[in-house]
Tab-separated table of C-alpha atoms in Angstrom:
chain	number	residue	atom	x	y	z
F	1	MET	CA	0.000	0.000	0.000
F	2	ASN	CA	2.718	2.420	1.002
F	3	ASN	CA	5.044	2.021	-1.952
F	4	ALA	CA	2.602	3.830	-4.194
F	5	PHE	CA	2.919	7.154	-2.430
F	6	ILE	CA	6.432	7.081	-1.037
F	7	ILE	CA	7.930	8.310	-4.287
F	8	GLY	CA	5.314	10.999	-4.713
F	9	GLN	CA	3.809	11.889	-8.041
F	10	TYR	CA	7.004	11.867	-10.104
F	11	VAL	CA	6.846	10.002	-13.415
F	12	PRO	CA	10.314	9.303	-14.842
F	13	GLY	CA	10.861	10.434	-18.419
F	14	GLU	CA	13.174	12.070	-20.926
F	15	SER	CA	10.851	14.750	-22.349
F	16	ILE	CA	11.742	18.416	-22.789
F	17	VAL	CA	9.774	19.285	-19.663
F	18	HIS	CA	11.665	16.681	-17.663
F	19	ARG	CA	14.998	18.055	-18.853
F	20	LEU	CA	14.204	21.694	-18.052
F	21	ASP	CA	15.972	23.328	-15.137
F	22	PRO	CA	13.606	22.877	-12.154
F	23	ARG	CA	14.004	26.598	-11.430
F	24	THR	CA	12.662	27.451	-14.879
F	25	LYS	CA	9.610	25.296	-14.280
F	26	MET	CA	8.968	26.822	-10.893
F	27	ILE	CA	9.312	30.419	-12.091
F	28	ILE	CA	7.037	29.845	-15.084
F	29	ILE	CA	4.405	28.100	-12.992
F	30	PHE	CA	4.522	30.901	-10.441
F	31	LEU	CA	3.971	33.488	-13.203
F	32	PHE	CA	1.265	31.340	-14.811
F	33	VAL	CA	-0.688	31.278	-11.544
F	34	ILE	CA	-0.756	35.081	-11.555
F	35	VAL	CA	-1.473	35.397	-15.269
F	36	VAL	CA	-4.477	33.032	-15.160
F	37	PHE	CA	-6.375	35.606	-13.110
F	38	PHE	CA	-6.048	38.164	-15.928
F	39	ALA	CA	-7.979	36.022	-18.394
F	40	ASN	CA	-11.481	37.415	-18.829
F	41	SER	CA	-12.741	36.504	-22.288
F	42	VAL	CA	-13.383	33.366	-24.307
F	43	TRP	CA	-10.276	33.979	-26.391
F	44	SER	CA	-7.965	34.610	-23.468
F	45	TYR	CA	-9.183	31.479	-21.714
F	46	GLY	CA	-8.749	29.601	-24.993
F	47	LEU	CA	-5.144	30.794	-25.312
F	48	LEU	CA	-4.279	29.667	-21.783
F	49	THR	CA	-6.009	26.315	-22.302
F	50	VAL	CA	-4.031	25.693	-25.490
F	51	PHE	CA	-0.811	26.647	-23.720
F	52	SER	CA	-1.492	24.324	-20.752
F	53	LEU	CA	-2.511	21.423	-22.958
F	54	LEU	CA	0.626	21.950	-25.040
F	55	CYS	CA	2.716	21.787	-21.860
F	56	ALA	CA	0.909	18.623	-20.781
F	57	LEU	CA	1.459	17.014	-24.190
F	58	THR	CA	5.196	17.746	-24.281
F	59	THR	CA	5.716	15.917	-20.985
F	60	ARG	CA	4.904	12.663	-22.895
F	61	ILE	CA	3.012	11.543	-19.804
F	62	HIS	CA	-0.250	9.872	-20.736
F	63	PHE	CA	-3.002	12.483	-20.482
F	64	SER	CA	-5.320	10.114	-18.640
F	65	TYR	CA	-2.609	9.728	-16.010
F	66	ILE	CA	-2.405	13.496	-15.520
F	67	LEU	CA	-6.189	13.642	-15.142
F	68	LYS	CA	-6.094	10.762	-12.676
F	69	GLY	CA	-3.708	12.774	-10.532
F	70	LEU	CA	-6.379	15.440	-10.264
F	71	THR	CA	-8.998	13.132	-8.690
F	72	PRO	CA	-8.843	14.792	-5.255
F	73	VAL	CA	-9.918	18.099	-6.806
F	74	TRP	CA	-12.444	16.930	-9.399
F	75	PHE	CA	-15.065	17.092	-6.699
F	76	LEU	CA	-14.220	20.724	-6.003
F	77	ILE	CA	-14.356	21.662	-9.690
F	78	VAL	CA	-17.734	19.994	-10.243
F	79	PHE	CA	-19.066	21.375	-6.979
F	80	THR	CA	-18.056	24.918	-7.982
F	81	LEU	CA	-19.758	24.549	-11.343
F	82	LEU	CA	-22.984	23.165	-9.868
F	83	LEU	CA	-23.186	25.790	-7.164
F	84	HIS	CA	-22.804	28.503	-9.777
F	85	LEU	CA	-25.597	27.034	-11.859
F	86	ILE	CA	-27.911	27.097	-8.861
F	87	VAL	CA	-26.973	30.363	-7.185
F	88	THR	CA	-26.082	32.835	-9.939
F	89	LYS	CA	-29.041	34.656	-11.487
F	90	GLU	CA	-27.688	36.796	-14.325
F	91	GLY	CA	-28.551	36.967	-18.027
F	92	ASP	CA	-31.426	35.146	-19.701
F	93	VAL	CA	-33.022	31.893	-18.701
F	94	LEU	CA	-31.356	29.272	-20.885
F	95	PHE	CA	-33.352	26.198	-19.923
F	96	ARG	CA	-35.150	24.742	-16.950
F	97	VAL	CA	-34.302	21.650	-14.922
F	98	PHE	CA	-37.448	20.462	-13.148
F	99	SER	CA	-38.837	23.990	-13.534
F	100	TYR	CA	-35.697	25.418	-11.879
F	101	PRO	CA	-34.367	28.158	-14.185
F	102	ILE	CA	-30.705	27.997	-15.280
F	103	TYR	CA	-29.400	31.408	-16.376
F	104	SER	CA	-26.910	32.016	-19.160
F	105	GLY	CA	-24.768	34.160	-16.852
F	106	ALA	CA	-24.543	31.275	-14.424
F	107	VAL	CA	-23.318	28.906	-17.126
F	108	ALA	CA	-20.700	31.378	-18.357
F	109	GLN	CA	-19.451	32.291	-14.898
F	110	GLY	CA	-19.433	28.724	-13.615
F	111	ALA	CA	-17.598	27.470	-16.674
F	112	ALA	CA	-15.002	30.254	-16.500
F	113	ILE	CA	-14.199	29.701	-12.830
F	114	SER	CA	-14.104	25.919	-13.142
F	115	LEU	CA	-11.833	26.176	-16.191
F	116	ARG	CA	-9.535	28.609	-14.403
F	117	PHE	CA	-9.330	26.250	-11.463
F	118	PHE	CA	-8.688	23.285	-13.713
F	119	LEU	CA	-5.847	25.095	-15.515
F	120	LEU	CA	-4.210	26.176	-12.253
F	121	ILE	CA	-4.295	22.660	-10.867
F	122	MET	CA	-3.163	20.943	-14.043
F	123	VAL	CA	-0.186	23.227	-14.644
F	124	THR	CA	0.991	23.137	-11.029
F	125	SER	CA	0.709	19.344	-10.992
F	126	LEU	CA	2.926	19.180	-14.092
F	127	LEU	CA	5.805	20.402	-11.921
F	128	THR	CA	5.554	17.536	-9.469
F	129	LEU	CA	4.876	15.034	-12.255
F	130	THR	CA	8.087	15.851	-14.101
F	131	THR	CA	10.440	16.857	-11.282
F	132	THR	CA	11.739	14.743	-8.410
F	133	PRO	CA	11.299	16.141	-4.890
F	134	ILE	CA	15.071	16.335	-4.528
F	135	GLU	CA	15.338	18.480	-7.691
F	136	ILE	CA	12.627	20.767	-6.351
F	137	THR	CA	14.531	21.017	-3.067
F	138	ASP	CA	17.658	22.092	-4.951
F	139	ALA	CA	15.635	24.613	-6.934
F	140	ILE	CA	14.034	26.055	-3.792
F	141	GLU	CA	17.476	26.430	-2.199
F	142	SER	CA	18.757	28.210	-5.276
F	143	LEU	CA	15.720	30.471	-5.739
F	144	LEU	CA	15.615	31.500	-2.087
F	145	GLN	CA	19.322	32.497	-2.014
F	146	PRO	CA	18.449	36.228	-1.877
F	147	LEU	CA	16.694	35.594	1.465
F	148	LYS	CA	20.097	34.854	2.992
F	149	LYS	CA	20.543	38.636	3.150
F	150	VAL	CA	17.754	38.800	5.735
F	151	LYS	CA	19.302	35.911	7.690
F	152	PHE	CA	16.788	33.322	6.507
F	153	PRO	CA	18.444	29.870	6.878
F	154	VAL	CA	18.128	28.790	3.234
F	155	HIS	CA	20.736	26.039	3.376
F	156	GLU	CA	19.195	24.621	6.552
F	157	LEU	CA	15.780	24.558	4.863
F	158	ALA	CA	17.132	22.524	1.952
F	159	LEU	CA	18.980	20.174	4.285
F	160	MET	CA	15.949	19.653	6.506
F	161	MET	CA	13.861	18.946	3.417
F	162	SER	CA	16.384	16.342	2.239
F	163	ILE	CA	16.451	14.679	5.656
F	164	SER	CA	12.647	14.657	5.753
F	165	LEU	CA	12.549	12.999	2.341
F	166	ARG	CA	14.606	10.239	3.884
F	167	PHE	CA	12.560	10.066	7.100
F	168	ILE	CA	9.010	10.162	5.757
F	169	PRO	CA	8.969	6.660	4.194
F	170	THR	CA	10.731	5.180	7.226
F	171	LEU	CA	8.302	6.708	9.681
F	172	MET	CA	5.362	5.604	7.542
F	173	GLN	CA	6.639	2.015	7.584
F	174	GLU	CA	7.108	2.338	11.320
F	175	THR	CA	3.481	3.431	11.707
F	176	GLU	CA	2.304	0.472	9.682
F	177	LYS	CA	4.403	-1.860	11.836
F	178	ILE	CA	2.857	-0.438	14.999
F	179	SER	CA	-0.647	-0.874	13.627
F	180	LYS	CA	0.113	-4.504	12.750
F	181	ALA	CA	1.715	-5.099	16.138
F	182	GLN	CA	-1.439	-3.811	17.792
F	183	ALA	CA	-3.628	-5.990	15.585
F	184	SER	CA	-1.545	-9.099	16.338
F	185	ARG	CA	-2.072	-8.462	20.042
F	186	GLY	CA	-5.770	-8.651	19.380
F	187	VAL	CA	-6.542	-4.998	19.958
F	188	ASP	CA	-9.850	-4.082	18.371
F	189	PHE	CA	-10.630	-0.396	18.237
F	190	ARG	CA	-13.337	-0.610	15.625
F	191	THR	CA	-16.072	-0.127	18.139
F	192	GLY	CA	-16.351	2.481	20.829
F	193	THR	CA	-17.399	6.058	21.340
F	194	ALA	CA	-15.576	9.015	19.876
F	195	LYS	CA	-13.953	9.671	23.254
F	196	GLU	CA	-12.639	6.118	23.525
F	197	ARG	CA	-11.215	6.288	20.038
F	198	ILE	CA	-9.433	9.545	20.699
F	199	GLN	CA	-7.957	8.082	23.874
F	200	ALA	CA	-6.808	5.057	21.888
F	201	VAL	CA	-4.441	7.347	20.010
F	202	VAL	CA	-2.056	7.658	22.957
F	203	PRO	CA	-0.715	4.057	23.078
F	204	LEU	CA	-0.239	4.218	19.326
F	205	LEU	CA	1.754	7.419	19.408
F	206	VAL	CA	4.153	6.572	22.192
F	207	PRO	CA	6.089	3.837	20.299
F	208	LEU	CA	6.056	6.084	17.214
F	209	PHE	CA	7.610	8.941	19.179
F	210	ILE	CA	10.245	6.720	20.735
F	211	SER	CA	11.432	5.334	17.415
F	212	ALA	CA	11.254	8.754	15.708
F	213	PHE	CA	13.295	10.511	18.380
F	214	LYS	CA	15.814	7.694	18.382
F	215	ARG	CA	16.298	8.082	14.643
F	216	ALA	CA	16.755	11.829	15.009
F	217	GLU	CA	19.336	11.315	17.702
F	218	GLU	CA	21.300	8.789	15.663
F	219	LEU	CA	21.306	11.033	12.625
F	220	ALA	CA	22.417	14.079	14.608
F	221	MET	CA	25.306	12.084	16.063
F	222	ALA	CA	26.292	10.773	12.644
F	223	MET	CA	26.252	14.304	11.234
F	224	GLU	CA	28.366	15.669	14.049
F	225	ALA	CA	30.794	12.768	13.802
F	226	ARG	CA	31.278	13.655	10.131
F	227	GLY	CA	31.943	17.271	11.019
F	228	TYR	CA	28.723	18.985	9.900
F	229	GLN	CA	29.341	22.712	10.218
F	230	GLY	CA	26.429	24.310	8.397
F	231	GLY	CA	26.279	25.434	4.801
F	232	GLU	CA	29.504	27.459	4.606
F	233	GLY	CA	31.882	26.176	1.951
F	234	ARG	CA	29.838	23.075	1.127
F	235	THR	CA	29.971	21.842	-2.456
F	236	LYS	CA	27.079	20.272	-4.335
F	237	LEU	CA	26.613	16.869	-5.892
F	238	ARG	CA	23.963	18.118	-8.327
F	239	GLU	CA	24.537	21.486	-9.998
F	240	LEU	CA	21.609	23.304	-11.584
F	241	LYS	CA	22.225	24.814	-15.016
F	242	THR	CA	20.066	27.166	-17.040
F	243	GLY	CA	20.665	26.329	-20.695
F	244	ARG	CA	19.442	27.336	-24.124
F	245	LEU	CA	16.326	25.213	-23.716
F	246	ASP	CA	15.323	27.186	-20.620
F	247	ILE	CA	15.802	30.528	-22.370
F	248	SER	CA	13.613	29.453	-25.287
F	249	VAL	CA	10.897	28.315	-22.856
F	250	TYR	CA	11.008	31.706	-21.112
F	251	ALA	CA	10.686	33.379	-24.530
F	252	LEU	CA	7.700	31.216	-25.482
F	253	PHE	CA	5.986	31.996	-22.211
F	254	ALA	CA	6.637	35.732	-22.670
F	255	VAL	CA	4.935	35.550	-26.087
F	256	VAL	CA	1.913	33.837	-24.520
F	257	VAL	CA	1.636	36.500	-21.827
F	258	ILE	CA	1.920	39.375	-24.321
F	259	LEU	CA	-0.709	37.748	-26.555
F	260	LEU	CA	-2.990	37.348	-23.563
F	261	PHE	CA	-2.800	41.024	-22.670
F	262	ILE	CA	-3.546	41.950	-26.293
F	263	ILE	CA	-6.655	39.792	-26.654
F	264	ARG	CA	-8.203	40.210	-23.216
F	265	ASP	CA	-11.094	42.651	-22.871
G	1	MET	CA	20.807	34.650	14.904
G	2	LYS	CA	21.901	31.332	16.362
G	3	LYS	CA	22.476	28.665	13.750
G	4	PHE	CA	20.497	25.453	13.793
G	5	THR	CA	22.630	22.539	14.940
G	6	ALA	CA	22.623	19.049	13.440
G	7	ALA	CA	20.390	17.956	16.338
G	8	ASP	CA	17.923	20.774	15.611
G	9	LEU	CA	17.726	19.859	11.943
G	10	SER	CA	17.233	16.148	12.478
G	11	MET	CA	14.618	16.763	15.196
G	12	GLY	CA	12.800	19.132	12.852
G	13	ALA	CA	12.934	16.611	10.025
G	14	VAL	CA	11.414	13.973	12.294
G	15	PHE	CA	8.565	16.337	13.060
G	16	VAL	CA	8.016	16.904	9.350
G	17	GLY	CA	7.613	13.133	9.076
G	18	LEU	CA	5.281	13.051	12.070
G	19	MET	CA	3.157	15.820	10.513
G	20	ALA	CA	2.873	13.745	7.348
G	21	ILE	CA	1.699	10.751	9.360
G	22	GLY	CA	-0.578	12.849	11.538
G	23	ALA	CA	-2.299	14.277	8.490
G	24	ASN	CA	-3.195	10.798	7.268
G	25	ILE	CA	-3.374	8.823	10.496
G	26	ALA	CA	-6.724	7.315	9.473
G	27	VAL	CA	-4.943	5.537	6.595
G	28	TRP	CA	-3.099	3.327	9.085
G	29	PHE	CA	-5.675	3.313	11.831
G	30	PRO	CA	-9.049	3.251	10.064
G	31	PHE	CA	-10.896	3.231	13.373
G	32	LEU	CA	-9.828	6.849	13.763
G	33	ALA	CA	-12.596	7.965	11.454
G	34	VAL	CA	-14.926	9.210	14.147
G	35	PRO	CA	-18.655	9.616	13.572
G	36	ILE	CA	-19.758	13.088	14.667
G	37	GLY	CA	-23.372	13.973	14.007
G	38	GLY	CA	-23.795	11.170	11.463
G	39	VAL	CA	-20.778	12.273	9.407
G	40	SER	CA	-17.616	10.189	9.523
G	41	VAL	CA	-14.810	12.624	10.244
G	42	PRO	CA	-11.348	11.129	9.745
G	43	LEU	CA	-9.190	12.264	12.635
G	44	SER	CA	-6.200	14.299	11.667
G	45	LEU	CA	-3.396	14.706	14.133
G	46	GLN	CA	-1.862	17.593	12.189
G	47	THR	CA	-2.911	20.271	14.656
G	48	PHE	CA	-1.744	18.037	17.487
G	49	PHE	CA	1.728	17.607	15.977
G	50	ALA	CA	1.981	21.282	15.050
G	51	ILE	CA	1.251	22.179	18.686
G	52	LEU	CA	3.729	19.571	19.868
G	53	ALA	CA	6.381	20.929	17.486
G	54	GLY	CA	5.927	24.390	18.984
G	55	LEU	CA	6.096	23.077	22.541
G	56	LEU	CA	9.074	20.764	22.109
G	57	LEU	CA	11.146	22.637	19.539
G	58	GLY	CA	10.455	26.189	20.650
G	59	LYS	CA	9.056	28.971	18.505
G	60	LYS	CA	11.942	29.423	16.081
G	61	LEU	CA	12.674	25.814	15.184
G	62	GLY	CA	8.973	24.977	15.462
G	63	VAL	CA	7.957	27.553	12.850
G	64	PHE	CA	10.891	26.552	10.662
G	65	THR	CA	9.820	22.914	10.850
G	66	MET	CA	6.261	23.784	9.792
G	67	PHE	CA	7.651	25.823	6.900
G	68	THR	CA	9.742	22.824	5.814
G	69	TYR	CA	6.661	20.598	6.045
G	70	ILE	CA	4.712	22.897	3.733
G	71	MET	CA	7.614	23.138	1.286
G	72	ILE	CA	8.015	19.324	1.218
G	73	GLY	CA	4.361	19.064	0.286
G	74	PHE	CA	4.788	21.663	-2.455
G	75	ALA	CA	7.715	19.616	-3.767
G	76	GLY	CA	5.311	16.785	-4.553
G	77	VAL	CA	5.629	14.478	-1.567
G	78	PRO	CA	2.130	13.459	-0.470
G	79	VAL	CA	2.353	14.724	3.083
G	80	PHE	CA	-0.818	16.805	3.294
G	81	ALA	CA	-4.221	15.534	4.428
G	82	ASN	CA	-5.765	12.906	2.116
G	83	MET	CA	-2.294	12.226	0.679
G	84	LYS	CA	-2.430	15.437	-1.311
G	85	SER	CA	0.617	17.334	-2.446
G	86	GLY	CA	1.604	20.104	-4.786
G	87	LEU	CA	1.069	23.826	-4.956
G	88	PHE	CA	-2.623	23.590	-5.700
G	89	VAL	CA	-3.541	22.888	-2.081
G	90	LEU	CA	-3.262	26.651	-1.674
G	91	PHE	CA	-6.113	27.192	-4.136
G	92	ASP	CA	-8.275	24.746	-2.256
G	93	TYR	CA	-10.475	26.357	0.372
G	94	THR	CA	-8.720	24.403	3.123
G	95	GLY	CA	-5.331	25.937	2.267
G	96	GLY	CA	-5.537	28.325	5.206
G	97	PHE	CA	-5.421	25.491	7.713
G	98	LEU	CA	-2.117	24.452	6.233
G	99	LEU	CA	-0.657	27.951	6.437
G	100	SER	CA	-2.000	28.372	9.958
G	101	PHE	CA	0.368	25.683	11.254
G	102	LEU	CA	3.115	28.301	11.054
G	103	ALA	CA	1.148	30.468	13.477
G	104	VAL	CA	0.194	27.472	15.629
G	105	ALA	CA	3.838	26.480	16.109
G	106	PHE	CA	4.801	30.101	16.737
G	107	ILE	CA	2.155	30.734	19.407
G	108	THR	CA	2.629	27.465	21.278
G	109	GLY	CA	6.396	27.784	20.979
G	110	TRP	CA	6.255	31.331	22.298
G	111	ILE	CA	4.255	30.233	25.346
G	112	ALA	CA	6.533	27.213	25.864
G	113	ASP	CA	9.638	29.396	25.672
G	114	LYS	CA	8.237	31.432	28.592
G	115	MET	CA	7.587	28.335	30.687
G	116	GLU	CA	10.360	27.307	33.021
G	117	ARG	CA	9.004	23.900	33.866
G	118	PRO	CA	6.279	22.063	31.922
G	119	LYS	CA	2.979	22.172	33.856
G	120	LEU	CA	-0.380	20.859	32.738
G	121	LEU	CA	-2.378	24.086	32.845
G	122	PRO	CA	-0.075	26.341	30.789
G	123	LEU	CA	0.502	23.446	28.373
G	124	ALA	CA	-3.237	23.052	27.902
G	125	GLY	CA	-3.540	26.824	27.485
G	126	ALA	CA	-0.826	26.811	24.826
G	127	ALA	CA	-2.513	23.932	23.030
G	128	PHE	CA	-5.882	25.726	23.036
G	129	ALA	CA	-4.258	28.903	21.755
G	130	GLY	CA	-2.825	26.772	18.963
G	131	VAL	CA	-6.206	25.341	17.982
G	132	LEU	CA	-7.701	28.810	18.098
G	133	ALA	CA	-5.039	30.180	15.751
G	134	ASN	CA	-5.573	27.161	13.503
G	135	TYR	CA	-9.286	27.832	13.089
G	136	LEU	CA	-9.129	31.632	13.030
G	137	ILE	CA	-6.730	31.570	10.084
G	138	GLY	CA	-8.198	28.473	8.451
G	139	VAL	CA	-11.832	29.559	8.427
G	140	ASN	CA	-11.083	33.139	7.412
G	141	TYR	CA	-8.942	31.860	4.545
G	142	MET	CA	-11.761	29.550	3.520
G	143	TYR	CA	-14.228	32.451	3.547
G	144	VAL	CA	-11.929	34.609	1.419
G	145	ALA	CA	-11.109	31.718	-0.948
G	146	MET	CA	-14.771	30.905	-1.523
G	147	ASN	CA	-15.757	34.492	-2.122
G	148	THR	CA	-12.882	35.412	-4.417
G	149	TRP	CA	-11.210	32.843	-6.620
G	150	LEU	CA	-13.752	30.068	-6.164
G	151	GLY	CA	-16.523	32.568	-6.799
G	152	LEU	CA	-18.935	30.937	-4.348
G	153	HIS	CA	-20.716	33.449	-2.210
G	154	ILE	CA	-21.212	31.947	1.196
G	155	SER	CA	-21.892	33.836	4.383
G	156	TYR	CA	-19.344	34.159	7.152
G	157	GLN	CA	-21.581	32.196	9.528
G	158	ALA	CA	-21.915	29.332	7.056
G	159	ALA	CA	-18.139	29.052	6.831
G	160	TRP	CA	-17.860	28.649	10.601
G	161	LEU	CA	-20.845	26.285	10.810
G	162	GLY	CA	-19.328	23.997	8.199
G	163	MET	CA	-16.149	23.673	10.213
G	164	ALA	CA	-17.915	23.113	13.570
G	165	PRO	CA	-17.607	19.274	13.619
G	166	PHE	CA	-13.888	19.546	12.982
G	167	LEU	CA	-13.511	22.154	15.694
G	168	ILE	CA	-15.232	19.834	18.210
G	169	LYS	CA	-12.891	17.027	17.195
G	170	ASP	CA	-9.786	19.178	17.501
G	171	VAL	CA	-10.746	20.556	20.911
G	172	GLY	CA	-11.228	16.981	22.137
G	173	LEU	CA	-7.905	15.975	20.676
G	174	THR	CA	-6.193	18.946	22.279
G	175	MET	CA	-7.182	17.764	25.748
G	176	VAL	CA	-5.503	14.408	25.054
G	177	ALA	CA	-2.573	16.271	23.512
G	178	ALA	CA	-1.943	18.427	26.576
G	179	ALA	CA	-1.773	15.380	28.857
G	180	LEU	CA	0.507	13.524	26.466
G	181	MET	CA	2.735	16.547	26.040
G	182	LEU	CA	3.284	16.760	29.765
G	183	LYS	CA	4.537	13.163	29.748
G	184	ILE	CA	6.838	13.775	26.802
G	185	ALA	CA	8.066	17.127	28.041
G	186	ASN	CA	8.921	15.621	31.411
G	187	SER	CA	10.875	12.791	29.855
G	188	LEU	CA	12.819	15.274	27.732
G	189	GLN	CA	13.768	17.631	30.512
G	190	HIS	CA	15.870	20.061	28.504
G	191	ARG	CA	13.738	21.312	25.701
G	192	SER	CA	16.594	23.098	23.976
G	193	ALA	CA	18.761	19.977	24.001
G	194	PRO	CA	16.281	17.141	23.689
G	195	PHE	CA	18.947	14.464	23.418
G	196	SER	CA	21.021	15.164	26.476
G	197	SER	CA	18.468	13.563	28.794
G	198	THR	CA	17.805	10.450	26.734
G	199	PRO	CA	19.555	7.510	28.363
G	200	ARG	CA	21.679	5.432	26.050
């Protein structure tokens, strides 16, 4: 059960999007999130939809797989659309469902907001589909460098993220072990009042805490034994490079943004 | 500013892992989906661990740990509730609860930093302050999210009413949390150096 989500959403591949500098992807997605809110006409939404679909296609990841990744939010998108159809009362009555009038304004507004939401979610999920968490960690460290000026511990953030990446699967396995250990001792928590269930949490957490703290202690000792001194003068195993490919992607995105501002109302 | 030591960083990383488990505890322990008013509410121990992070790690490392947790989730590791991950959790109307963990860890850490010795009453007070911060930020964010980018016009009262079952659950959990924290805090006497008291 656990192996499915330990790795995260990353799908290995060799596409252009996979090969882009993770910083490029993050910057473009950040700008895209802002730009989406400037779309206000059919054409501008169309342009952004074409751009997002183009991005999704170049990842060479099967489109149905990308859509499957969006399952947790499908509900929200459909819910938004339905609520708009019911609540909004603008424009002419288009048709009636069981004598309940559906207005044209409601359809337009609901569709626009659902589409905007869909685009935001799809494009942001492309980042995690084509980039490993460790690459994103490197990119975050690099992009946040300016914050060092205000004494923000950028290197420590990246290091803590890397350690967490290592710890999360281990702790999840540990939790599963504890749950099985409890089951093998014949503990049955399936019945009981809410209060009893909440109290049942305590004996489950204590072994989890003990093993987690022990791991932290061992790691800290190992780091100190190897002379960990903080980020000063440390070299990197993976260097990030912005190449020609990245520059052409920036240029393409700039064209899309300029076009959008020309055709929006 | 004092630098984080290796012990600080590994302790923080462990709490990031605990937050990830706390968010999805019902995956491993299905009995933790508690029926409240006919609706099955899966327990989340996120608030509990965020409070604990503030109390045990102090305000600075506690907030930093929560920040790392959020960034790990953005990086695509499914650590958020319902095994979600990625930037889009911020567009969801529950995004505020996630951001509020920064404030939760700060407030509880701030109170804990003032405490000389862990006692039940101030610990419980800190935990309640944490839950309060959690819901104040979370529900207001939800209200703003619904009325702006989601374009759903709901009233302020409706936003609070919708979150009421969760609030009841979290207050109940906080009472357990405060008692548990006292036990843990006592066994780790020096909060700033959590390892020095652990017997080998």
